[in-house]
Structures are given as structure tokens and as C-alpha cells.
mmCIF file of C-alpha atoms in Angstrom:
data_model
loop_
_atom_site.group_PDB
_atom_site.id
_atom_site.type_symbol
_atom_site.label_atom_id
_atom_site.label_comp_id
_atom_site.label_asym_id
_atom_site.label_seq_id
_atom_site.Cartn_x
_atom_site.Cartn_y
_atom_site.Cartn_z
ATOM 1 C CA MET J 1 0.095 -0.055 -0.024
ATOM 2 C CA ILE J 2 2.736 2.646 0.162
ATOM 3 C CA PHE J 3 3.972 2.343 -2.980
ATOM 4 C CA GLN J 4 0.461 2.959 -4.150
ATOM 5 C CA ILE J 5 0.084 5.981 -1.208
ATOM 6 C CA PHE J 6 3.156 6.925 -2.540
ATOM 7 C CA SER J 7 2.693 7.137 -6.178
ATOM 8 C CA ALA J 8 -1.141 8.830 -6.028
ATOM 9 C CA LEU J 9 1.053 11.914 -4.360
ATOM 10 C CA LEU J 10 3.728 12.605 -7.117
ATOM 11 C CA ILE J 11 1.656 12.136 -9.189
ATOM 12 C CA GLY J 12 -0.763 14.216 -8.386
ATOM 13 C CA PHE J 13 1.484 17.287 -7.200
ATOM 14 C CA LEU J 14 3.470 16.412 -10.235
ATOM 15 C CA ILE J 15 0.620 16.865 -12.698
ATOM 16 C CA ALA J 16 -0.943 20.055 -10.667
ATOM 17 C CA PHE J 17 2.577 21.541 -10.309
ATOM 18 C CA ALA J 18 3.621 21.052 -14.146
ATOM 19 C CA ALA J 19 -0.273 22.365 -14.946
ATOM 20 C CA ILE J 20 -0.824 25.505 -12.975
ATOM 21 C CA PRO J 21 1.964 27.860 -13.837
ATOM 22 C CA PHE J 22 0.270 27.038 -17.465
ATOM 23 C CA LEU J 23 -3.520 27.569 -15.797
ATOM 24 C CA ILE J 24 -1.894 31.850 -14.445
ATOM 25 C CA GLY J 25 -0.389 31.948 -17.542
ATOM 26 C CA TYR J 26 -3.226 31.539 -19.875
ATOM 27 C CA LEU J 27 -5.474 33.270 -17.620
ATOM 28 C CA THR J 28 -3.326 36.583 -16.918
ATOM 29 C CA SER J 29 -1.897 36.413 -21.365
ATOM 30 C CA ARG J 30 -5.657 36.557 -22.016
ATOM 31 C CA GLY J 31 -6.099 39.070 -19.521
ATOM 32 C CA GLU J 32 -8.602 37.105 -17.951
ATOM 33 C CA VAL J 33 -8.048 37.313 -14.058
ATOM 34 C CA GLY J 34 -10.114 36.056 -10.595
ATOM 35 C CA VAL J 35 -12.428 39.962 -10.287
ATOM 36 C CA GLU J 36 -12.380 39.685 -5.821
ATOM 37 C CA ARG J 37 -13.609 41.694 -3.523
ATOM 38 C CA SER J 38 -11.408 45.212 -4.237
ATOM 39 C CA GLY J 39 -10.997 48.334 -2.652
ATOM 40 C CA LYS J 40 -12.120 48.418 0.903
ATOM 41 C CA HIS J 41 -16.208 47.076 0.369
ATOM 42 C CA GLY J 42 -14.512 43.252 1.018
ATOM 43 C CA PHE J 43 -15.677 42.450 4.492
ATOM 44 C CA GLY J 44 -14.805 45.699 5.809
ATOM 45 C CA VAL J 45 -10.508 45.106 4.365
ATOM 46 C CA ASP J 46 -8.414 46.288 1.659
ATOM 47 C CA THR J 47 -8.449 43.230 -0.993
ATOM 48 C CA SER J 48 -7.076 45.933 -3.645
ATOM 49 C CA GLY J 49 -4.077 44.035 -3.543
ATOM 50 C CA LYS J 50 -5.465 40.837 -4.974
ATOM 51 C CA ASN J 51 -7.351 42.650 -8.124
ATOM 52 C CA GLY J 52 -5.160 41.197 -11.026
ATOM 53 C CA THR J 53 -4.556 37.972 -9.281
ATOM 54 C CA PRO J 54 -6.354 35.076 -11.682
ATOM 55 C CA SER J 55 -9.036 32.110 -10.676
ATOM 56 C CA MET J 56 -10.402 29.233 -11.533
ATOM 57 C CA GLY J 57 -7.083 27.348 -9.850
ATOM 58 C CA GLY J 58 -9.506 24.877 -8.295
ATOM 59 C CA VAL J 59 -9.984 22.903 -12.875
ATOM 60 C CA THR J 60 -5.580 22.438 -11.940
ATOM 61 C CA PHE J 61 -6.083 20.343 -8.679
ATOM 62 C CA ILE J 62 -9.462 18.095 -9.306
ATOM 63 C CA LEU J 63 -8.161 17.416 -12.432
ATOM 64 C CA SER J 64 -4.649 16.067 -11.576
ATOM 65 C CA SER J 65 -6.123 14.358 -8.602
ATOM 66 C CA LEU J 66 -8.702 12.572 -10.647
ATOM 67 C CA PHE J 67 -5.836 11.535 -13.729
ATOM 68 C CA ALA J 68 -3.690 10.803 -10.443
ATOM 69 C CA THR J 69 -6.178 8.656 -9.136
ATOM 70 C CA LEU J 70 -7.087 6.797 -12.539
ATOM 71 C CA ILE J 71 -3.193 6.505 -13.254
ATOM 72 C CA VAL J 72 -2.453 4.783 -9.599
ATOM 73 C CA MET J 73 -5.246 1.765 -10.418
ATOM 74 C CA PHE J 74 -4.036 0.767 -13.978
ATOM 75 C CA LEU J 75 -0.501 0.809 -12.598
ATOM 76 C CA PHE J 76 -1.284 -0.739 -9.643
ATOM 77 C CA ARG J 77 -4.369 -3.200 -11.530
ATOM 78 C CA LEU J 78 -7.350 -2.483 -9.372
ATOM 79 C CA ASP J 79 -10.615 -2.431 -10.457
ATOM 80 C CA SER J 80 -12.874 -0.438 -9.131
ATOM 81 C CA LEU J 81 -16.854 0.389 -10.029
ATOM 82 C CA ASN J 82 -16.865 2.473 -7.129
ATOM 83 C CA ILE J 83 -14.228 5.580 -8.735
ATOM 84 C CA ILE J 84 -16.883 6.080 -10.636
ATOM 85 C CA PHE J 85 -18.291 8.247 -7.249
ATOM 86 C CA PHE J 86 -14.994 10.069 -6.714
ATOM 87 C CA ILE J 87 -15.442 10.945 -10.253
ATOM 88 C CA VAL J 88 -19.008 12.274 -10.231
ATOM 89 C CA SER J 89 -19.393 14.172 -6.740
ATOM 90 C CA PHE J 90 -16.144 16.391 -7.874
ATOM 91 C CA LEU J 91 -16.346 17.136 -11.357
ATOM 92 C CA SER J 92 -20.483 17.898 -11.364
ATOM 93 C CA PHE J 93 -19.754 20.174 -7.828
ATOM 94 C CA GLY J 94 -16.577 21.605 -10.376
ATOM 95 C CA LEU J 95 -18.555 21.400 -13.397
ATOM 96 C CA ILE J 96 -21.203 23.577 -11.415
ATOM 97 C CA GLY J 97 -18.251 26.365 -9.437
ATOM 98 C CA LEU J 98 -16.645 26.396 -12.744
ATOM 99 C CA ILE J 99 -19.829 28.250 -14.355
ATOM 100 C CA ASP J 100 -19.518 30.220 -11.554
ATOM 101 C CA ASP J 101 -16.144 31.266 -11.989
ATOM 102 C CA ALA J 102 -15.963 31.624 -15.809
ATOM 103 C CA LEU J 103 -19.179 34.095 -15.779
ATOM 104 C CA LYS J 104 -17.182 36.335 -13.118
ATOM 105 C CA VAL J 105 -13.557 35.834 -15.070
ATOM 106 C CA PHE J 106 -14.557 35.597 -18.874
ATOM 107 C CA TYR J 107 -18.130 38.056 -18.575
ATOM 108 C CA HIS J 108 -16.721 40.210 -15.664
ATOM 109 C CA ARG J 109 -20.495 39.382 -13.098
ATOM 110 C CA ASP J 110 -19.065 39.784 -10.009
ATOM 111 C CA GLU J 111 -22.317 38.389 -9.497
ATOM 112 C CA GLY J 112 -21.039 35.358 -11.426
ATOM 113 C CA PHE J 113 -23.680 32.491 -10.853
ATOM 114 C CA ARG J 114 -27.495 34.298 -9.744
ATOM 115 C CA PHE J 115 -27.721 31.923 -6.112
ATOM 116 C CA ILE J 116 -31.247 29.997 -7.311
ATOM 117 C CA PRO J 117 -29.698 29.351 -10.317
ATOM 118 C CA LYS J 118 -26.747 27.914 -8.997
ATOM 119 C CA LEU J 119 -29.131 26.451 -6.149
ATOM 120 C CA ILE J 120 -30.743 24.716 -8.644
ATOM 121 C CA ALA J 121 -27.266 23.357 -10.169
ATOM 122 C CA GLN J 122 -26.100 21.764 -7.240
ATOM 123 C CA ILE J 123 -29.280 19.832 -6.792
ATOM 124 C CA ILE J 124 -29.177 18.086 -9.548
ATOM 125 C CA SER J 125 -26.084 17.241 -8.850
ATOM 126 C CA ALA J 126 -26.535 16.164 -5.238
ATOM 127 C CA ALA J 127 -29.207 14.289 -6.615
ATOM 128 C CA LEU J 128 -27.315 12.166 -8.876
ATOM 129 C CA ILE J 129 -25.464 11.497 -6.682
ATOM 130 C CA THR J 130 -27.076 10.650 -4.405
ATOM 131 C CA ILE J 131 -29.333 8.075 -7.126
ATOM 132 C CA ILE J 132 -25.960 6.155 -8.377
ATOM 133 C CA LEU J 133 -25.796 5.788 -4.301
ATOM 134 C CA VAL J 134 -28.809 4.175 -3.998
ATOM 135 C CA ALA J 135 -28.784 2.501 -6.548
ATOM 136 C CA VAL J 136 -25.986 0.130 -5.475
ATOM 137 C CA HIS J 137 -26.701 -0.201 -2.090
ATOM 138 C CA ILE J 138 -24.090 1.213 -0.591
ATOM 139 C CA PRO J 139 -24.142 0.758 3.696
ATOM 140 C CA ASP J 140 -26.308 3.726 5.163
ATOM 141 C CA LYS J 141 -25.161 5.118 8.115
ATOM 142 C CA LEU J 142 -26.369 8.634 7.724
ATOM 143 C CA THR J 143 -29.372 8.894 9.291
ATOM 144 C CA PHE J 144 -30.754 8.366 12.397
ATOM 145 C CA PRO J 145 -31.452 4.650 13.019
ATOM 146 C CA PHE J 146 -35.243 5.352 13.792
ATOM 147 C CA PHE J 147 -36.058 6.401 10.764
ATOM 148 C CA ARG J 148 -35.161 3.477 9.311
ATOM 149 C CA ALA J 149 -38.604 2.156 10.508
ATOM 150 C CA LEU J 150 -40.685 4.733 8.045
ATOM 151 C CA PRO J 151 -42.502 3.124 5.557
ATOM 152 C CA LEU J 152 -40.658 5.263 2.951
ATOM 153 C CA TYR J 153 -37.719 5.678 4.426
ATOM 154 C CA PHE J 154 -35.929 6.076 0.880
ATOM 155 C CA LEU J 155 -36.799 9.080 0.583
ATOM 156 C CA VAL J 156 -35.772 10.403 3.950
ATOM 157 C CA GLN J 157 -32.273 9.113 2.586
ATOM 158 C CA PHE J 158 -32.513 10.852 -0.280
ATOM 159 C CA ILE J 159 -33.181 14.360 1.192
ATOM 160 C CA PHE J 160 -30.566 13.390 3.571
ATOM 161 C CA TYR J 161 -28.371 13.027 0.717
ATOM 162 C CA LEU J 162 -29.155 16.141 -1.325
ATOM 163 C CA VAL J 163 -28.572 18.256 2.378
ATOM 164 C CA TRP J 164 -25.696 16.568 3.211
ATOM 165 C CA PHE J 165 -23.608 17.026 -0.533
ATOM 166 C CA VAL J 166 -25.257 20.439 -1.001
ATOM 167 C CA GLY J 167 -24.485 21.651 3.192
ATOM 168 C CA TRP J 168 -21.419 21.265 2.675
ATOM 169 C CA SER J 169 -20.050 22.603 -0.549
ATOM 170 C CA ASN J 170 -20.788 25.208 1.160
ATOM 171 C CA ALA J 171 -19.931 25.191 3.929
ATOM 172 C CA ALA J 172 -15.861 25.220 2.247
ATOM 173 C CA ASN J 173 -17.536 27.318 -0.500
ATOM 174 C CA PHE J 174 -17.566 29.427 2.760
ATOM 175 C CA VAL J 175 -13.744 28.987 4.368
ATOM 176 C CA ASP J 176 -12.416 30.284 0.682
ATOM 177 C CA GLY J 177 -11.002 33.910 0.574
ATOM 178 C CA ILE J 178 -8.661 33.811 2.587
ATOM 179 C CA ASP J 179 -4.580 32.881 0.705
ATOM 180 C CA GLY J 180 -4.135 29.633 1.089
ATOM 181 C CA LEU J 181 -6.695 29.238 4.285
ATOM 182 C CA LEU J 182 -8.828 26.388 2.601
ATOM 183 C CA ALA J 183 -6.270 24.631 0.581
ATOM 184 C CA GLY J 184 -4.555 24.354 3.842
ATOM 185 C CA ILE J 185 -7.672 23.124 6.042
ATOM 186 C CA ALA J 186 -8.839 20.778 2.937
ATOM 187 C CA LEU J 187 -5.043 19.421 2.314
ATOM 188 C CA LEU J 188 -5.712 17.600 6.619
ATOM 189 C CA ILE J 189 -8.802 17.028 5.792
ATOM 190 C CA PHE J 190 -8.324 14.198 3.617
ATOM 191 C CA ALA J 191 -4.681 13.142 4.894
ATOM 192 C CA GLY J 192 -7.086 11.992 7.642
ATOM 193 C CA TYR J 193 -10.027 9.568 5.909
ATOM 194 C CA GLY J 194 -6.718 8.713 3.742
ATOM 195 C CA ILE J 195 -5.201 7.721 6.707
ATOM 196 C CA ILE J 196 -8.710 5.445 8.159
ATOM 197 C CA GLY J 197 -8.699 4.969 5.111
ATOM 198 C CA ILE J 198 -5.898 2.287 5.621
ATOM 199 C CA LYS J 199 -6.972 1.590 8.470
ATOM 200 C CA GLU J 200 -9.886 0.287 7.232
ATOM 201 C CA ASN J 201 -8.402 -1.215 3.637
ATOM 202 C CA GLN J 202 -10.496 1.230 1.480
ATOM 203 C CA ASN J 203 -7.437 1.458 -1.201
ATOM 204 C CA LEU J 204 -9.931 2.986 -3.630
ATOM 205 C CA MET J 205 -10.383 5.930 -1.690
ATOM 206 C CA VAL J 206 -6.473 6.442 -0.148
ATOM 207 C CA ILE J 207 -4.988 6.861 -3.335
ATOM 208 C CA PHE J 208 -7.890 9.745 -3.903
ATOM 209 C CA ASP J 209 -7.653 11.136 -1.268
ATOM 210 C CA PHE J 210 -3.557 11.579 -1.364
ATOM 211 C CA SER J 211 -4.048 11.608 -4.710
ATOM 212 C CA VAL J 212 -5.943 14.915 -3.525
ATOM 213 C CA VAL J 213 -3.224 15.845 -1.330
ATOM 214 C CA GLY J 214 -0.225 15.460 -3.299
ATOM 215 C CA SER J 215 -2.750 17.723 -5.941
ATOM 216 C CA LEU J 216 -3.399 20.327 -3.217
ATOM 217 C CA LEU J 217 0.068 20.162 -1.473
ATOM 218 C CA ALA J 218 1.465 21.357 -5.533
ATOM 219 C CA TYR J 219 -1.326 23.935 -5.385
ATOM 220 C CA PHE J 220 -0.985 26.012 -2.774
ATOM 221 C CA ILE J 221 3.451 26.401 -3.679
ATOM 222 C CA PHE J 222 1.715 28.697 -5.935
ATOM 223 C CA ASN J 223 -1.942 29.887 -3.136
ATOM 224 C CA ARG J 224 0.166 30.650 0.065
ATOM 225 C CA PRO J 225 -0.252 34.711 1.149
ATOM 226 C CA LYS J 226 0.273 36.011 -1.568
ATOM 227 C CA ALA J 227 -1.128 34.010 -3.666
ATOM 228 C CA LYS J 228 -0.673 34.049 -7.399
ATOM 229 C CA ILE J 229 -3.972 31.980 -7.758
ATOM 230 C CA PHE J 230 -7.199 31.597 -6.740
ATOM 231 C CA MET J 231 -8.571 27.919 -6.575
ATOM 232 C CA GLY J 232 -12.436 29.986 -6.552
ATOM 233 C CA ASP J 233 -15.809 28.299 -7.221
ATOM 234 C CA CYS J 234 -14.674 25.523 -8.809
ATOM 235 C CA GLY J 235 -12.147 23.879 -6.141
ATOM 236 C CA SER J 236 -13.868 25.001 -2.893
ATOM 237 C CA MET J 237 -17.478 23.353 -3.856
ATOM 238 C CA ALA J 238 -15.463 20.366 -5.340
ATOM 239 C CA LEU J 239 -13.441 20.049 -2.230
ATOM 240 C CA GLY J 240 -16.682 19.872 -0.428
ATOM 241 C CA ALA J 241 -18.276 16.956 -2.494
ATOM 242 C CA GLY J 242 -14.961 15.615 -2.552
ATOM 243 C CA MET J 243 -15.434 15.303 1.935
ATOM 244 C CA ALA J 244 -19.167 14.265 1.341
ATOM 245 C CA ILE J 245 -18.007 11.870 -0.496
ATOM 246 C CA ASN J 246 -15.289 10.422 1.929
ATOM 247 C CA ALA J 247 -17.278 9.861 5.082
ATOM 248 C CA ILE J 248 -20.270 8.479 3.367
ATOM 249 C CA PHE J 249 -17.672 6.418 1.111
ATOM 250 C CA LEU J 250 -16.512 5.375 4.796
ATOM 251 C CA GLN J 251 -19.518 5.006 5.683
ATOM 252 C CA HIS J 252 -19.919 6.540 9.213
ATOM 253 C CA PRO J 253 -20.862 10.532 7.471
ATOM 254 C CA TRP J 254 -21.615 12.122 10.791
ATOM 255 C CA THR J 255 -17.641 11.452 10.410
ATOM 256 C CA LEU J 256 -17.664 14.859 8.562
ATOM 257 C CA LEU J 257 -18.659 16.586 11.582
ATOM 258 C CA TRP J 258 -16.096 16.476 13.367
ATOM 259 C CA PHE J 259 -13.130 16.818 10.209
ATOM 260 C CA GLY J 260 -14.651 19.085 8.916
ATOM 261 C CA LEU J 261 -15.452 21.047 12.280
ATOM 262 C CA ILE J 262 -14.347 24.577 10.506
ATOM 263 C CA LEU J 263 -16.222 24.660 7.859
ATOM 264 C CA ALA J 264 -19.462 23.580 9.991
ATOM 265 C CA LEU J 265 -19.001 26.352 11.998
ATOM 266 C CA ASP J 266 -18.296 28.791 9.428
ATOM 267 C CA THR J 267 -20.768 28.030 7.870
ATOM 268 C CA ILE J 268 -22.867 28.577 11.255
ATOM 269 C CA SER J 269 -21.968 31.714 11.371
ATOM 270 C CA VAL J 270 -22.878 32.513 8.677
ATOM 271 C CA MET J 271 -26.332 31.222 9.137
ATOM 272 C CA ILE J 272 -26.353 33.359 12.469
ATOM 273 C CA GLN J 273 -25.181 36.587 10.922
ATOM 274 C CA VAL J 274 -27.862 36.194 8.845
ATOM 275 C CA LEU J 275 -30.864 35.713 10.459
ATOM 276 C CA VAL J 276 -30.303 37.947 13.330
ATOM 277 C CA TYR J 277 -29.466 41.174 10.966
ATOM 278 C CA HIS J 278 -32.613 39.572 8.931
ATOM 279 C CA PHE J 279 -35.084 40.195 11.942
ATOM 280 C CA PHE J 280 -33.337 42.213 14.706
ATOM 281 C CA HIS J 281 -30.358 43.880 12.392
ATOM 282 C CA VAL J 282 -27.528 43.573 14.492
ATOM 283 C CA ARG J 283 -24.910 41.666 13.783
ATOM 284 C CA VAL J 284 -23.315 38.432 15.564
ATOM 285 C CA PHE J 285 -20.270 38.658 15.054
ATOM 286 C CA PRO J 286 -17.249 41.797 13.201
ATOM 287 C CA VAL J 287 -18.075 39.868 10.102
ATOM 288 C CA ALA J 288 -18.788 36.150 8.819
ATOM 289 C CA PRO J 289 -17.352 33.842 7.528
ATOM 290 C CA LEU J 290 -15.481 33.593 11.286
ATOM 291 C CA GLN J 291 -11.650 34.097 9.637
ATOM 292 C CA HIS J 292 -12.603 37.796 7.895
ATOM 293 C CA SER J 293 -12.995 38.780 11.366
ATOM 294 C CA PHE J 294 -9.746 38.247 12.266
ATOM 295 C CA GLN J 295 -8.957 40.348 9.174
ATOM 296 C CA ARG J 296 -10.844 43.121 9.697
ATOM 297 C CA ALA J 297 -9.345 43.340 13.634
ATOM 298 C CA GLY J 298 -6.394 43.404 11.294
ATOM 299 C CA TRP J 299 -4.893 40.365 10.739
ATOM 300 C CA SER J 300 -2.396 39.097 8.147
ATOM 301 C CA GLU J 301 -3.500 36.502 6.089
ATOM 302 C CA TRP J 302 -0.685 34.008 7.218
ATOM 303 C CA LYS J 303 -1.608 34.651 11.153
ATOM 304 C CA ILE J 304 -5.252 33.366 10.070
ATOM 305 C CA ASP J 305 -3.599 30.548 8.096
ATOM 306 C CA SER J 306 -1.338 29.408 10.412
ATOM 307 C CA LEU J 307 -3.924 29.954 13.744
ATOM 308 C CA PHE J 308 -6.911 27.289 11.798
ATOM 309 C CA TRP J 309 -3.743 25.249 9.697
ATOM 310 C CA THR J 310 -3.059 24.048 13.645
ATOM 311 C CA ILE J 311 -6.840 24.474 15.070
ATOM 312 C CA GLN J 312 -7.630 21.849 11.656
ATOM 313 C CA LEU J 313 -3.948 19.642 12.813
ATOM 314 C CA ILE J 314 -6.061 19.219 15.924
ATOM 315 C CA ILE J 315 -8.694 18.325 15.308
ATOM 316 C CA THR J 316 -7.124 16.212 12.481
ATOM 317 C CA MET J 317 -4.736 14.138 14.663
ATOM 318 C CA ILE J 318 -7.577 13.293 17.779
ATOM 319 C CA GLY J 319 -9.575 12.110 14.624
ATOM 320 C CA VAL J 320 -7.419 9.483 13.185
ATOM 321 C CA PHE J 321 -5.640 9.003 16.388
ATOM 322 C CA VAL J 322 -9.734 7.863 17.968
ATOM 323 C CA TRP J 323 -10.814 6.167 15.322
ATOM 324 C CA ILE J 324 -7.743 3.469 15.226
ATOM 325 C CA LYS J 325 -7.758 3.137 18.759
#
């Protein structure tokens, strides 16, 4: 297994490391660059220094992760149709994010994909994955046991999967926004699930996870503060869906509530902020998502990254330790 893991890491890293400079050069040469929150309007901080930075970098680590997984499967003669779950999850949500990014980058629309069409596209993607999961009878430990006694349990199961994929893809999207932050957090989460996969003899999951880890390591070289490229919604939504399918494939989906605790808290902070402000016109947090509150307080992106990465490292280490024990 060690050779498969090393191969997945190395191939994912090399493909992404080779592809990212080409994407940066292409977007820059065409004058197509990421339109970030400019001036002092974004979260109350001056983000004008990010103007002119290419976006859509998620395309590189999505493709490099999948190519690396398929190459390692071929080299080590691993044959499993379950790879379809990872491919569909990564590509479908990545495609939605790519459309959103393309509207911003190529058509210079600040809003990108409008909320309702984007949500509908996410639900369709989640429904596609859910249909495949239910059709092949993947063991389900997502819902609470007492739901199984319901006559229409399959419908409850279907709704849970829809919420699961849409929720986690958006949760990852909320965390993105500070150079290197989501890349570092996601890297640790996929590494954690990869280690658990070794313990559970889930070879396909291990190869996929470490292909993602290798690809994200290469991407991080270009995305660390000050970033040369952003992942865009393409990357963040794919990573969220990848985490969701990992937890389901492990047959313990609720583990993602622990490993993805930062993503969950970030999402909750946004929900609380929006609801309380809507009804009472009061802000609970200086800014939501939470990482931008630190940014508004004057913290550097490296300092914010270091704090969140350290927390995620501790979360991952505890999760892996508890699982193995």
C-alpha cells in the first residue's frame, strides 16, 4: 500500500505543479483575471492588493487528482467501479463552480452564477450522486436508526444525501477567501480520511485521498499568501463534495462533522449572522464567515492561516487517533 500512496502523492503533485503555471500564464496573457472583492468593500478590509490575480485554479487540482487516481489504479491493476462516486462528486460540483467562475472571469460579472440557478444546479448534482449511491446499495449510516422504520425511508435517505452534498460543498466555499486557508484545511482533512482508509482497507479511497493531498500540496505553492492564483468556486465546491463522498464511502458520514468542524462552524456563523441581522438588524460577529473577523481586526493572512491550520491539525489528529484506537 505504501507504494500506491507514494505514487498517488507524487503523480498528483507533479501534474498539478506542471499545470498551474500554464493556467496562470494563459489567464494572465488574455487579461482574464479573478475579480475579487476590490477596494475596501470586501469584509471591511482593503483587498485591492488581490486585484489582477487569476482565478479558476481549482481546475488544476481537480483534474490532477482524478488523473493521478486513475493512473495509480491502472499501474497497480485496481479495478473498481466505485471510482465513479469520486469522479461524479468531484466533477459535477467542480463544473458548477467553474460556470460561476467563468461568468465572473470571462464575462466580468461580480455576482457570477445567481443564487437560485446555482442552488438548483447543486441539487441536481447531489441528486445524481444520490441516485447512484442508492441504486448500488452503498451501506447507509447517514440517517438516524429510527428513520429506517418509516414506510418511505428511501425518501428520507434521498433528502439527507441532497442536504449533505449541497451543504458541504457550500461550507467549503465559505471557508475559501483567504490565501491558502481552504487548501491547507482540505489537505489535512483528506490526509486524515486517507489514513483512516488504510486502517479500513479502503484502497480506492486511500488512493483518491492522497492524490488530492499531492495535488493540493502543489497548488498550495502557488496559493499561499500572497497568492499567485485562487481556486475559485470550482475548487472549493469540488473539495466540499469530495469530503462528503469520503465520509459516505467510509460508511460513517457523521465523522465529517468532526473532521470538517471548521467548515461547519463557518457555515453556522454565516447563517446566524444573516438571520439575526434580517430580523433584529444586529450583527452577532464583526464579519462572517469567522476568518474575516480576524482579518478585519488586522490579522495578517499568514497569522489567520496558521491559527486555522493548527486547529484543523489538532482536529484531524484526534479524529484519526480515536478511529484507530
